[in-house]
Coordinates of C-alpha atoms in Angstrom, one line a residue:
X20 CA 18.8 -30.9 12.3
X21 CA 17.9 -28.2 10.2
X22 CA 17.1 -24.8 11.7
X23 CA 13.4 -23.8 11.3
X24 CA 13.4 -20.3 9.9
X25 CA 10.6 -18.1 11.6
X26 CA 8.2 -16.3 9.3
X27 CA 8.9 -12.6 9.1
X28 CA 5.8 -11.9 11.0
X29 CA 7.2 -13.7 14.1
X30 CA 10.6 -12.3 14.2
X31 CA 12.0 -10.1 16.9
X32 CA 15.2 -8.1 17.5
X33 CA 18.0 -10.8 17.6
X34 CA 18.8 -11.7 21.4
X35 CA 15.4 -10.5 22.6
X36 CA 12.6 -12.8 23.8
X37 CA 9.2 -13.5 22.4
X38 CA 7.6 -13.4 25.7
X39 CA 4.3 -15.2 26.1
X40 CA 0.8 -13.8 26.1
X41 CA -0.7 -13.5 29.7
X42 CA -3.5 -15.8 30.6
X43 CA -6.7 -13.6 31.7
X44 CA -7.7 -14.8 35.1
X45 CA -11.3 -16.0 35.8
X46 CA -13.4 -13.5 37.7
X47 CA -16.9 -12.9 38.9
X48 CA -18.6 -9.6 38.5
X49 CA -19.7 -8.0 41.8
X50 CA -20.9 -4.4 41.1
X51 CA -21.8 -3.9 44.7
X52 CA -18.1 -4.2 45.9
X53 CA -16.7 -1.4 47.9
X54 CA -13.7 -0.6 46.0
X55 CA -12.3 1.7 48.6
X56 CA -12.7 -0.8 51.3
X57 CA -11.1 -3.6 49.3
X58 CA -8.3 -1.2 48.4
X59 CA -7.5 0.0 51.8
X60 CA -7.3 -3.5 53.2
X61 CA -4.8 -4.7 50.6
X62 CA -2.5 -1.7 51.0
X63 CA -2.8 -1.6 54.8
X64 CA -1.9 -5.4 54.6
X65 CA 0.8 -4.7 52.2
X66 CA 2.4 -1.9 54.3
X67 CA 2.3 -3.9 57.5
X68 CA 4.1 -6.8 55.7
X69 CA 6.6 -4.4 54.2
X70 CA 7.4 -3.1 57.5
X71 CA 8.1 -6.5 59.1
X72 CA 10.2 -7.6 56.0
X73 CA 7.6 -10.5 55.6
X74 CA 8.4 -11.3 51.9
X75 CA 6.2 -14.5 52.0
X76 CA 3.3 -12.5 53.1
X77 CA 3.6 -10.0 50.5
X78 CA 3.6 -12.5 47.8
X79 CA 0.7 -14.3 49.5
X80 CA -1.3 -11.0 48.6
X81 CA -0.7 -11.8 44.8
X82 CA -2.4 -14.2 42.7
X83 CA -0.4 -17.4 41.6
X84 CA 0.0 -15.7 38.3
X85 CA 0.4 -12.1 39.6
X86 CA 2.8 -9.6 38.4
X87 CA 4.7 -6.8 39.9
X88 CA 6.3 -4.5 37.6
X89 CA 8.9 -1.9 39.0
X90 CA 10.6 1.2 37.3
X91 CA 13.1 2.3 39.8
X92 CA 10.8 2.0 43.0
X93 CA 12.4 -1.2 44.2
X94 CA 15.9 -1.1 42.6
X95 CA 17.8 1.0 40.1
X96 CA 16.5 -1.0 37.1
X97 CA 13.5 -1.9 35.4
X98 CA 11.8 -5.2 36.5
X99 CA 8.8 -7.3 36.4
X100 CA 8.4 -10.3 38.6
X101 CA 5.8 -12.9 37.8
X102 CA 4.5 -15.4 40.2
X103 CA 5.0 -15.7 44.2
X104 CA 8.2 -17.3 44.1
X105 CA 10.1 -14.7 41.9
X106 CA 8.3 -11.9 44.2
X107 CA 10.0 -13.3 47.2
X108 CA 13.3 -13.9 45.8
X109 CA 13.6 -10.4 44.5
X110 CA 12.5 -8.9 47.6
X111 CA 14.9 -11.1 49.7
X112 CA 17.7 -9.5 47.4
X113 CA 17.3 -6.2 48.8
X114 CA 15.1 -3.1 47.7
X115 CA 14.6 0.5 48.7
X116 CA 10.7 0.5 48.8
X117 CA 9.2 2.1 52.2
X118 CA 5.5 2.0 51.5
X119 CA 2.7 2.9 49.2
X120 CA -0.5 4.8 49.8
X121 CA -3.7 5.2 47.9
X122 CA -4.2 8.5 46.0
X123 CA -7.7 9.9 45.1
X124 CA -6.4 12.7 42.8
X125 CA -3.7 12.5 40.2
X126 CA -2.8 15.2 37.7
X127 CA -5.9 17.1 38.7
X128 CA -8.2 14.0 37.9
X129 CA -10.3 12.3 40.5
X130 CA -8.9 8.7 40.5
X131 CA -10.5 7.0 43.6
X132 CA -10.4 3.3 43.7
X133 CA -13.1 1.8 41.2
X134 CA -14.7 -1.4 40.3
X135 CA -13.8 -1.6 36.6
X136 CA -13.6 -4.1 33.7
X137 CA -10.0 -4.9 32.8
X138 CA -10.7 -6.7 29.5
X139 CA -12.4 -5.0 26.6
X140 CA -15.3 -7.6 26.5
X141 CA -16.0 -7.4 30.1
X142 CA -15.0 -10.8 31.0
X143 CA -12.1 -9.8 33.6
X144 CA -13.5 -7.5 36.4
X145 CA -11.9 -6.1 39.5
X146 CA -10.8 -3.0 41.4
X147 CA -8.3 -0.6 40.2
X148 CA -6.4 1.8 42.6
X149 CA -4.0 4.6 41.9
X150 CA -1.0 4.5 44.5
X151 CA 1.9 6.7 45.6
X152 CA 5.1 4.7 45.9
X153 CA 7.2 6.0 48.5
X154 CA 11.0 4.7 48.6
X155 CA 14.2 5.7 50.5
X156 CA 15.1 8.2 48.3
X157 CA 11.9 9.7 46.8
X158 CA 8.7 8.8 45.3
X159 CA 6.4 8.2 42.2
X160 CA 3.1 7.2 41.0
X161 CA 1.8 3.6 40.7
X162 CA -1.3 1.4 40.0
X163 CA -2.8 -1.9 41.2
X164 CA -5.4 -4.1 39.6
X165 CA -7.0 -6.4 42.4
X166 CA -9.0 -9.6 41.3
X167 CA -11.6 -11.7 43.6
X168 CA -9.9 -14.9 44.1
X169 CA -12.4 -17.3 45.5
X170 CA -13.7 -15.2 48.4
X171 CA -10.3 -13.2 48.7
X172 CA -9.1 -10.1 47.1
X173 CA -5.5 -10.4 45.4
X174 CA -3.2 -8.4 43.6
X175 CA -3.3 -9.2 39.7
X176 CA -0.8 -6.5 38.7
X177 CA 1.2 -4.1 40.8
X178 CA 3.1 -1.2 39.4
X179 CA 5.5 0.9 41.7
X180 CA 7.9 3.5 40.3
X181 CA 10.2 6.5 41.4
X182 CA 10.1 9.4 39.2
X183 CA 11.3 12.2 41.8
X184 CA 13.6 12.7 44.6
X185 CA 12.9 14.1 47.8
X186 CA 16.2 15.9 48.1
X187 CA 16.1 17.3 44.6
X188 CA 12.7 18.3 43.6
X189 CA 12.1 19.8 40.2
X190 CA 11.6 23.5 40.1
X191 CA 8.1 23.6 39.3
X192 CA 4.9 25.7 40.3
X193 CA 5.9 27.2 43.9
X194 CA 9.5 26.1 43.4
X195 CA 9.9 27.8 40.2
X196 CA 13.0 30.2 39.8
X197 CA 12.3 33.9 40.9
X198 CA 13.9 35.1 37.5
X199 CA 15.0 38.5 39.0
X200 CA 17.6 39.6 41.5
X201 CA 16.0 42.8 42.9
X202 CA 18.1 45.1 44.9
X203 CA 21.8 46.6 44.6
X204 CA 24.3 44.1 42.9
X205 CA 27.7 45.1 41.2
X206 CA 28.6 43.4 37.8
X207 CA 24.9 42.2 37.5
X208 CA 24.6 39.9 34.6
X209 CA 21.6 39.9 32.3
X210 CA 19.7 36.7 31.8
X211 CA 20.8 36.6 28.1
X212 CA 24.7 36.8 29.3
X213 CA 23.9 34.2 31.9
X214 CA 22.3 31.9 29.0
X215 CA 25.3 32.3 26.8
X216 CA 27.7 31.5 29.4
X217 CA 25.8 28.4 30.6
X218 CA 25.1 27.1 26.9
X219 CA 28.8 27.7 25.8
X220 CA 30.0 26.0 29.1
X221 CA 32.9 28.6 29.3
X222 CA 33.7 27.7 32.8
X223 CA 32.8 24.1 33.3
X224 CA 32.2 20.7 31.6
X225 CA 28.7 19.2 31.4
X226 CA 27.9 16.1 33.5
X227 CA 25.9 14.6 30.7
X228 CA 26.6 14.7 27.0
X229 CA 23.5 13.9 24.8
X230 CA 24.2 13.0 21.2
X231 CA 21.2 13.8 19.1
X232 CA 18.6 16.5 19.4
X233 CA 15.4 14.9 18.3
X234 CA 12.6 14.1 20.6
X235 CA 14.7 11.6 22.6
X236 CA 17.5 14.0 23.2
X237 CA 15.4 17.1 24.0
X238 CA 13.2 15.1 26.4
X239 CA 16.3 13.6 28.2
X240 CA 17.9 17.0 28.4
X241 CA 14.7 18.6 29.7
X242 CA 14.3 16.0 32.6
X243 CA 17.9 16.5 33.3
X244 CA 17.5 20.2 33.6
X245 CA 14.7 19.9 36.1
X246 CA 17.2 18.0 38.1
X247 CA 19.7 20.6 38.2
X248 CA 22.2 18.3 35.9
X249 CA 24.5 20.2 33.4
X250 CA 23.8 18.9 30.2
X251 CA 24.9 19.3 26.6
X252 CA 23.2 18.2 23.3
X253 CA 25.2 18.0 20.2
X254 CA 24.0 17.4 16.5
X255 CA 25.7 17.5 13.4
X256 CA 22.4 19.1 11.6
X257 CA 22.4 22.9 11.4
X258 CA 19.2 23.5 13.7
X259 CA 17.1 21.5 16.1
X260 CA 14.6 19.5 14.3
X261 CA 16.4 19.0 11.1
X262 CA 16.2 15.2 11.7
X263 CA 12.4 15.6 10.8
X264 CA 12.9 18.6 8.3
X265 CA 15.2 16.3 6.3
X266 CA 12.9 13.4 5.7
X267 CA 10.7 13.1 2.7
X268 CA 8.8 16.1 1.7
X269 CA 5.2 15.2 2.4
X270 CA 5.8 13.1 5.8
X271 CA 3.0 13.5 8.5
X272 CA 3.2 11.7 11.9
X273 CA 1.0 8.9 12.1
X274 CA 0.4 9.1 15.8
X275 CA -2.5 11.6 17.2
X276 CA -1.5 14.7 18.9
X277 CA -3.0 13.5 22.3
X278 CA -0.5 10.7 22.2
X279 CA 2.6 12.8 21.4
X280 CA 2.9 15.5 24.0
X281 CA 6.6 16.5 25.1
X282 CA 7.4 16.6 28.7
X283 CA 6.6 20.1 30.4
X284 CA 5.2 21.9 27.3
X285 CA 2.3 20.1 25.6
X286 CA 1.0 21.0 22.1
X287 CA -1.5 23.7 22.1
X288 CA -5.3 22.9 21.9
X289 CA -5.6 24.3 18.2
X290 CA -2.7 21.8 17.2
X291 CA -3.8 19.4 14.2
X292 CA -4.5 15.8 14.9
X293 CA -1.7 14.6 12.9
X294 CA 1.6 16.7 12.8
X295 CA 3.3 17.6 9.5
X296 CA 7.0 16.8 9.9
X297 CA 8.2 20.6 9.4
X298 CA 5.7 21.8 11.7
X299 CA 7.1 19.3 14.4
X300 CA 10.5 20.3 13.4
X301 CA 9.7 24.0 14.1
X302 CA 8.1 22.9 17.4
X303 CA 10.9 21.0 18.5
X304 CA 13.3 24.1 17.9
X305 CA 11.0 26.5 19.9
X306 CA 10.7 23.7 22.6
X307 CA 14.6 23.8 22.9
X308 CA 14.6 27.7 23.3
X309 CA 11.7 27.9 25.7
X310 CA 13.3 25.2 28.2
X311 CA 16.8 27.0 27.7
X312 CA 18.3 23.6 26.6
X313 CA 21.9 23.6 25.8
X314 CA 22.2 22.6 22.1
X315 CA 25.4 22.8 20.1
X316 CA 24.2 22.4 16.3
X317 CA 26.9 21.6 13.5
X318 CA 29.1 19.7 16.4
X319 CA 30.6 16.2 15.7
X320 CA 32.2 13.9 18.3
X321 CA 35.7 13.4 17.0
X322 CA 37.1 11.0 19.6
X323 CA 35.8 9.3 22.9
X324 CA 37.3 7.1 25.5
X325 CA 36.0 5.9 28.8
X326 CA 38.1 5.9 32.1
X327 CA 37.2 3.3 34.4
X328 CA 39.2 4.7 37.5
X329 CA 37.7 8.2 37.0
X330 CA 34.5 6.9 35.8
X331 CA 34.2 9.7 33.2
X332 CA 34.5 9.9 29.4
X333 CA 36.9 12.1 27.6
X334 CA 35.7 13.5 24.4
X335 CA 36.8 15.8 21.6
X336 CA 34.1 18.0 20.0
X337 CA 34.3 19.8 16.8
X338 CA 32.0 22.8 16.5
X339 CA 31.4 24.9 13.6
X340 CA 30.0 28.4 14.9
X341 CA 27.6 30.5 13.2
X342 CA 30.5 33.0 12.3
X343 CA 32.2 30.2 10.3
X344 CA 34.7 29.6 12.9
X345 CA 35.5 26.1 14.3
X346 CA 36.1 25.3 17.8
X347 CA 37.7 22.1 19.4
X348 CA 36.7 21.4 22.8
X349 CA 38.0 18.5 25.1
X350 CA 35.2 17.5 27.5
X351 CA 35.1 15.2 30.5
X352 CA 31.2 14.2 31.0
X353 CA 30.5 11.5 33.4
X354 CA 27.5 10.1 31.2
X355 CA 26.7 10.1 27.6
X356 CA 23.2 9.5 26.2
X357 CA 22.8 8.1 22.8
X358 CA 19.8 9.6 21.3
X359 CA 20.4 9.2 17.5
X360 CA 17.1 7.9 16.6
X361 CA 14.9 4.6 17.0
X362 CA 17.3 2.6 15.1
X363 CA 20.9 2.4 13.8
X364 CA 22.8 2.4 10.5
X365 CA 20.4 2.3 7.4
X366 CA 20.0 -0.9 5.5
X367 CA 20.7 0.3 2.0
X368 CA 21.3 -2.9 -0.2
X369 CA 24.1 -3.3 -2.4
X370 CA 22.5 -4.6 -5.4
X371 CA 24.5 -5.8 -8.5
X372 CA 24.6 -3.1 -11.2
X373 CA 23.6 -0.2 -8.9
X374 CA 26.4 1.8 -10.5
X375 CA 25.1 1.4 -14.0
X376 CA 21.6 2.8 -13.1
X377 CA 20.9 5.6 -15.8
X378 CA 17.5 6.9 -14.2
X379 CA 16.8 10.2 -12.2
X380 CA 17.0 8.8 -8.5
X381 CA 18.6 5.6 -7.0
X382 CA 18.2 6.3 -3.2
X383 CA 17.4 4.9 0.3
X384 CA 14.1 6.3 1.8
X385 CA 16.1 8.4 4.3
X386 CA 17.3 10.6 1.4
X387 CA 14.1 10.8 -0.7
X388 CA 13.2 14.2 -1.2
X389 CA 9.9 13.7 -2.8
X390 CA 8.3 12.9 -6.1
X391 CA 8.9 15.2 -8.9
X392 CA 5.6 17.5 -9.3
X393 CA 4.9 16.5 -13.2
X394 CA 5.8 12.9 -13.0
X395 CA 3.4 11.9 -16.0
X396 CA 4.8 9.1 -17.8
X397 CA 7.7 8.3 -15.4
X398 CA 8.0 4.8 -13.5
X399 CA 8.8 4.2 -10.1
X400 CA 10.0 1.1 -8.1
X401 CA 9.8 1.3 -4.4
X402 CA 11.7 -1.7 -2.7
X403 CA 9.9 -2.3 0.6
X404 CA 6.4 -2.3 1.9
X405 CA 6.2 -0.7 5.2
X406 CA 5.6 2.8 6.4
X407 CA 8.1 4.8 4.6
X408 CA 7.6 2.8 1.5
X409 CA 3.8 3.0 1.4
X410 CA 4.0 6.8 2.0
X411 CA 6.6 7.3 -0.7
X412 CA 4.6 5.3 -3.1
X413 CA 1.4 7.3 -2.6
X414 CA 3.4 10.4 -3.2
X415 CA 4.8 9.1 -6.7
X416 CA 1.1 8.2 -7.6
X417 CA -0.3 11.5 -6.6
X418 CA 2.3 13.0 -8.7
X419 CA 1.5 11.1 -11.9
X420 CA 4.2 8.2 -11.7
X421 CA 3.5 4.6 -12.5
X422 CA 4.4 2.9 -9.4
X423 CA 5.5 -0.7 -8.3
X424 CA 6.0 -1.8 -4.7
X425 CA 8.3 -4.7 -4.2
X426 CA 7.3 -6.7 -1.1
X427 CA 9.5 -9.6 -0.2
X428 CA 7.5 -10.6 3.0
X429 CA 4.4 -9.8 4.7
X430 CA 3.4 -6.5 6.4
X431 CA 1.2 -5.6 9.5
X432 CA -1.3 -3.4 8.3
X433 CA -3.7 -1.2 10.5
X434 CA -5.8 1.6 9.3
X435 CA -5.5 5.1 10.8
X436 CA -8.9 4.7 12.0
X437 CA -8.5 1.5 13.7
X438 CA -5.3 3.1 15.3
X439 CA -7.4 5.8 16.8
X440 CA -10.5 3.8 17.7
X441 CA -8.7 0.9 19.1
X442 CA -5.0 1.3 19.8
X443 CA -4.6 4.8 21.2
X444 CA -7.8 6.6 21.2
X445 CA -9.5 4.9 24.2
X446 CA -6.6 6.6 26.5
X447 CA -5.3 9.6 24.4
X448 CA -8.4 10.6 22.4
X449 CA -9.8 14.2 22.8
X450 CA -11.7 14.6 26.1
X451 CA -9.9 11.6 27.5
X452 CA -7.9 11.6 30.7
X453 CA -4.9 13.7 31.3
X454 CA -2.0 12.5 29.6
X455 CA -0.1 11.8 33.0
X456 CA -3.1 9.4 33.8
X457 CA -3.2 7.9 30.5
X458 CA 0.5 7.1 30.7
X459 CA 0.5 5.5 34.0
X460 CA -2.8 3.3 32.8
X461 CA -0.7 2.5 29.8
X462 CA 2.7 1.7 31.1
X463 CA 1.7 0.1 34.3
X464 CA 0.8 -3.0 32.4
X465 CA 3.4 -5.8 32.4
X466 CA 4.4 -7.0 29.2
X467 CA 2.7 -10.4 29.0
X468 CA -0.6 -8.3 29.8
X469 CA 0.2 -5.7 27.3
X470 CA 0.5 -8.7 24.9
X471 CA -2.9 -10.0 25.7
X472 CA -4.6 -6.8 25.5
X473 CA -3.1 -6.1 22.0
X474 CA -4.1 -9.6 21.0
X475 CA -7.6 -8.6 21.7
X476 CA -7.2 -5.5 19.9
X477 CA -5.9 -7.2 17.0
X478 CA -9.0 -9.4 16.8
X479 CA -11.2 -6.4 16.8
X480 CA -9.0 -4.7 14.2
X481 CA -9.4 -7.8 11.8
X482 CA -13.1 -7.2 11.9
X483 CA -13.0 -3.1 11.6
X484 CA -10.1 -3.6 8.7
X485 CA -11.6 -6.5 7.1
X486 CA -12.3 -5.0 3.5
X487 CA -8.8 -3.3 3.6
X488 CA -7.0 -6.5 4.5
X489 CA -9.0 -8.7 2.4
X490 CA -8.4 -6.3 -0.5
X491 CA -4.8 -5.9 -0.2
X492 CA -4.1 -9.7 -0.1
X493 CA -6.5 -10.1 -3.3
X494 CA -4.2 -7.5 -4.9
X495 CA -1.2 -9.5 -4.1
X496 CA 0.0 -7.4 -1.1
X497 CA 0.3 -9.8 1.7
X498 CA -0.8 -8.9 5.3
X499 CA 0.1 -10.6 8.7
X500 CA -1.0 -10.0 12.3
X501 CA 2.4 -9.6 13.8
X502 CA 3.9 -11.7 16.7
X503 CA 1.4 -14.2 18.1
X504 CA -1.2 -12.3 16.5
X505 CA -0.7 -9.5 18.7
X506 CA -0.7 -6.8 15.9
X507 CA 1.1 -3.9 14.9
X508 CA 2.2 -2.1 18.3
X509 CA 3.8 -5.3 19.6
X510 CA 5.7 -5.7 16.2
X511 CA 6.9 -2.2 16.9
X512 CA 8.3 -3.0 20.4
X513 CA 9.6 -6.5 19.4
X514 CA 11.1 -5.9 16.1
X515 CA 11.0 -2.0 15.3
X516 CA 9.2 -2.4 12.0
X517 CA 7.5 -4.5 9.6
X518 CA 4.2 -2.5 9.7
X519 CA 2.2 0.2 7.9
X520 CA -0.5 2.6 9.5
X521 CA -2.8 3.0 6.3
X522 CA -3.4 6.5 5.5
X523 CA -4.5 5.7 1.8
X524 CA -1.9 3.8 0.1
X525 CA -3.9 0.4 0.8
X526 CA -6.9 1.5 -1.3
X527 CA -4.6 2.6 -4.1
X528 CA -3.2 -1.0 -4.2
X529 CA -6.4 -2.7 -3.9
X530 CA -7.9 -0.5 -6.8
X531 CA -4.8 -1.6 -8.9
X532 CA -3.5 2.0 -9.3
X533 CA -0.1 1.0 -7.4
X534 CA 1.1 -2.3 -8.7
X535 CA 2.6 -5.0 -6.3
X536 CA 5.2 -7.6 -6.7
X537 CA 5.3 -10.0 -3.7
X538 CA 7.7 -12.8 -2.6
X539 CA 10.5 -12.1 -4.7
X540 CA 13.7 -10.1 -4.2
X541 CA 16.0 -8.2 -6.6
X542 CA 18.7 -9.7 -8.6
X543 CA 20.3 -6.7 -10.1
X544 CA 19.6 -3.0 -10.9
X545 CA 19.6 -2.2 -14.8
X546 CA 20.5 0.8 -16.6
X547 CA 16.9 1.8 -16.8
X548 CA 15.1 -0.7 -14.2
X549 CA 15.1 -3.6 -12.0
X550 CA 15.6 -7.2 -12.7
X551 CA 13.9 -9.5 -10.0
X552 CA 15.0 -13.0 -8.9
X553 CA 12.3 -14.4 -11.1
X554 CA 13.6 -13.1 -14.0
X555 CA 10.8 -10.4 -14.4
X556 CA 12.2 -6.8 -15.5
X557 CA 10.5 -3.6 -14.3
X558 CA 11.3 -0.2 -16.1
X559 CA 12.2 2.6 -13.8
X560 CA 13.1 6.2 -13.9
X561 CA 13.5 6.5 -10.2
X562 CA 14.0 3.6 -7.3
X563 CA 13.7 4.1 -3.8
X564 CA 15.2 1.5 -1.3
X565 CA 12.5 1.6 1.8
X566 CA 14.6 -1.0 3.4
X567 CA 14.6 0.2 6.8
X568 CA 17.5 0.4 9.3
X569 CA 19.8 -1.8 11.4
X570 CA 19.8 -1.9 15.3
X571 CA 20.7 1.0 17.2
X572 CA 23.7 -0.8 18.4
X573 CA 25.5 -0.3 14.8
X574 CA 25.5 3.4 15.5
X575 CA 27.3 2.8 18.9
X576 CA 29.9 1.0 17.1
X577 CA 30.2 3.7 14.5
X578 CA 30.3 6.4 17.2
X579 CA 32.3 4.7 20.0
X580 CA 34.1 1.7 18.3
X581 CA 33.9 -2.1 18.7
X582 CA 35.2 -2.3 22.3
X583 CA 32.3 0.0 23.7
X584 CA 29.8 -1.7 21.3
X585 CA 30.6 -5.3 22.4
X586 CA 29.5 -4.4 26.1
X587 CA 26.1 -3.6 25.0
X588 CA 23.3 -5.7 23.6
X589 CA 20.9 -5.2 20.9
X590 CA 18.6 -2.7 21.6
X591 CA 14.6 -2.7 21.8
X592 CA 12.9 -6.1 21.8
X593 CA 11.9 -7.7 25.2
X594 CA 14.1 -9.4 27.9
X595 CA 12.9 -12.4 29.8
X596 CA 10.6 -10.4 32.1
X597 CA 9.2 -8.3 29.4
X598 CA 11.1 -5.2 30.0
X599 CA 12.7 -3.3 26.8
X600 CA 16.1 -4.2 26.3
X601 CA 18.8 -1.5 27.0
X602 CA 16.6 1.4 26.3
X603 CA 16.2 4.2 29.0
X604 CA 17.9 1.8 31.4
X605 CA 21.5 0.3 32.2
X606 CA 23.0 -0.6 28.7
X607 CA 25.9 -2.9 29.7
X608 CA 28.8 0.1 29.5
X609 CA 29.0 2.3 32.3
X610 CA 28.2 6.0 31.5
X611 CA 26.5 5.0 28.4
X612 CA 22.6 5.2 28.1
X613 CA 20.4 4.9 25.0
X614 CA 17.1 6.9 24.4
X615 CA 14.9 6.5 21.6
X616 CA 11.2 5.7 20.3
X617 CA 8.4 7.8 19.4
X618 CA 7.3 10.9 21.3
X619 CA 5.0 9.1 23.8
X620 CA 7.8 6.6 24.7
X621 CA 10.4 9.5 25.1
X622 CA 7.9 11.5 27.2
X623 CA 7.3 8.8 29.8
X624 CA 10.7 7.0 30.0
X625 CA 13.0 10.0 29.7
X626 CA 12.1 10.9 33.4
X627 CA 13.4 7.4 34.6
X628 CA 16.7 7.8 32.6
X629 CA 17.1 11.2 34.2
X630 CA 16.5 9.8 37.7
X631 CA 18.9 7.0 37.1
X632 CA 21.6 9.5 36.2
X633 CA 21.0 11.9 38.8
X634 CA 21.2 8.9 41.4
X635 CA 24.5 8.0 40.1
X636 CA 25.9 11.7 40.1
X637 CA 24.8 12.1 43.6
X638 CA 26.5 8.8 44.6
X639 CA 23.1 7.4 45.7
X640 CA 23.4 4.4 43.4
X641 CA 26.6 2.9 41.7
X642 CA 27.2 2.7 38.2
X643 CA 26.7 -0.5 36.6

């Protein structure tokens, strides 16, 4: 039987699961409900049953299709249990949850239990309550959504977490360091001397080595620092932020500032809505300095091996110092965090005839420096049709080039305005809830529910972006609605690419100012152009392959070798429970962790990674 090839819009990361869309429960609206009383009854029953280890009774508090999502509040992993049977089986296998309590304030915001709509169209109604999860080792925020099932209130979704240790609190506010040593002290060291000793690891090795000093690596180091875990970040670039500085000249983030805050230090109130890449790079450099993070730039990992008995790595680092000297250090960190970017190796096609190209530029989008300022009369071909390809095409056109985009398969397109209005804005807009509250509301949703919400959002987006989408398809640029018609965000999580947040290129295509060739691949590169599979020849002075990247696991293999890489699965996509595979959690290889994603993902999940590492270092949990 021949294998049916999935259309591009439905593809997911190999080895991941295309989880179903949650079914919305049927509800009735009762605006007279006493949300506080309902919440107190549910939480009281929950804690009583938990104290008795009555797992069947706990499961009875949930809807038949209820969800319990947990991030370290029950075990040292990310889990989502759907249905009473799986909840019972999971609790029976052991956990460290002690109890939960209702909280009325979170991050300086009033979050008392309230009756609210759970679906945008108002058809699903219930009670929402914020909770504090208390475990054997610490605590964390949580959230429950209750539904009236017949005449009984039941839990539809429950989210529990552990983000802080009771024994190892973060040094914030009243626990902040003093910063001065008053009184007489011989051989007193100034702060600058202590920082130099700490950052150069003159006397000790770090417990954690982080590879990569983008937003992922910096977020992880910041979280680990607050847990007093000696950490070192290395990066081959000259400066913190160069991973952004070196990208194409005109790049600007597509996510708004309210969504992009870093841990502990937020962007200031005067910051632009959309951050230029060089401005972000400068912020990240300042961030590392203000948080006193230990960063070694111009440093490469020359060798690594894992010792199973000692449960530690041996690494050889080669560091080029500012004075031009080269230092080689052997270190023995217990953990390594790979924070080398969202993806892996670049996908740079090996087209026939590339060596014969006589034009000005032939490169991957990661190497593109920007269009020449006076490109009038020049022709550019951009291979690819997602974010980078579209931004680069617009840059070419604005500098006078004649541009053609080669689009092999369809692209999920969403206007920047629709992203703000429908996808991000409701939680992260100016004047919205504090980012900590928005994060909890956002990430407390089980994967299947998250898909259901995004399916609804996609329906609204089809209406809001109707003219753009119809215009693109009429012009020959084919669009799709993502996996199961769930839109751009789900495509990002399940595939890691294949989308475009429209900031202007769509209208240029609709107006015929940028040409499109759809559904055909490249046959060969000609000395002055491109020959397509259908025989068409396109002249080109510059060719940019915006063909994306491979899975992050390919970088693991390049850094650590096949033996290590063979023990981890592909990164990103969902597992069968709707949790992201390998990222921010146990990877499959002891002492090796992944960190990546956009700034919002890094802000939220970096804390859980730090907690897992701290737990292993303190002997609270065992390495996998």
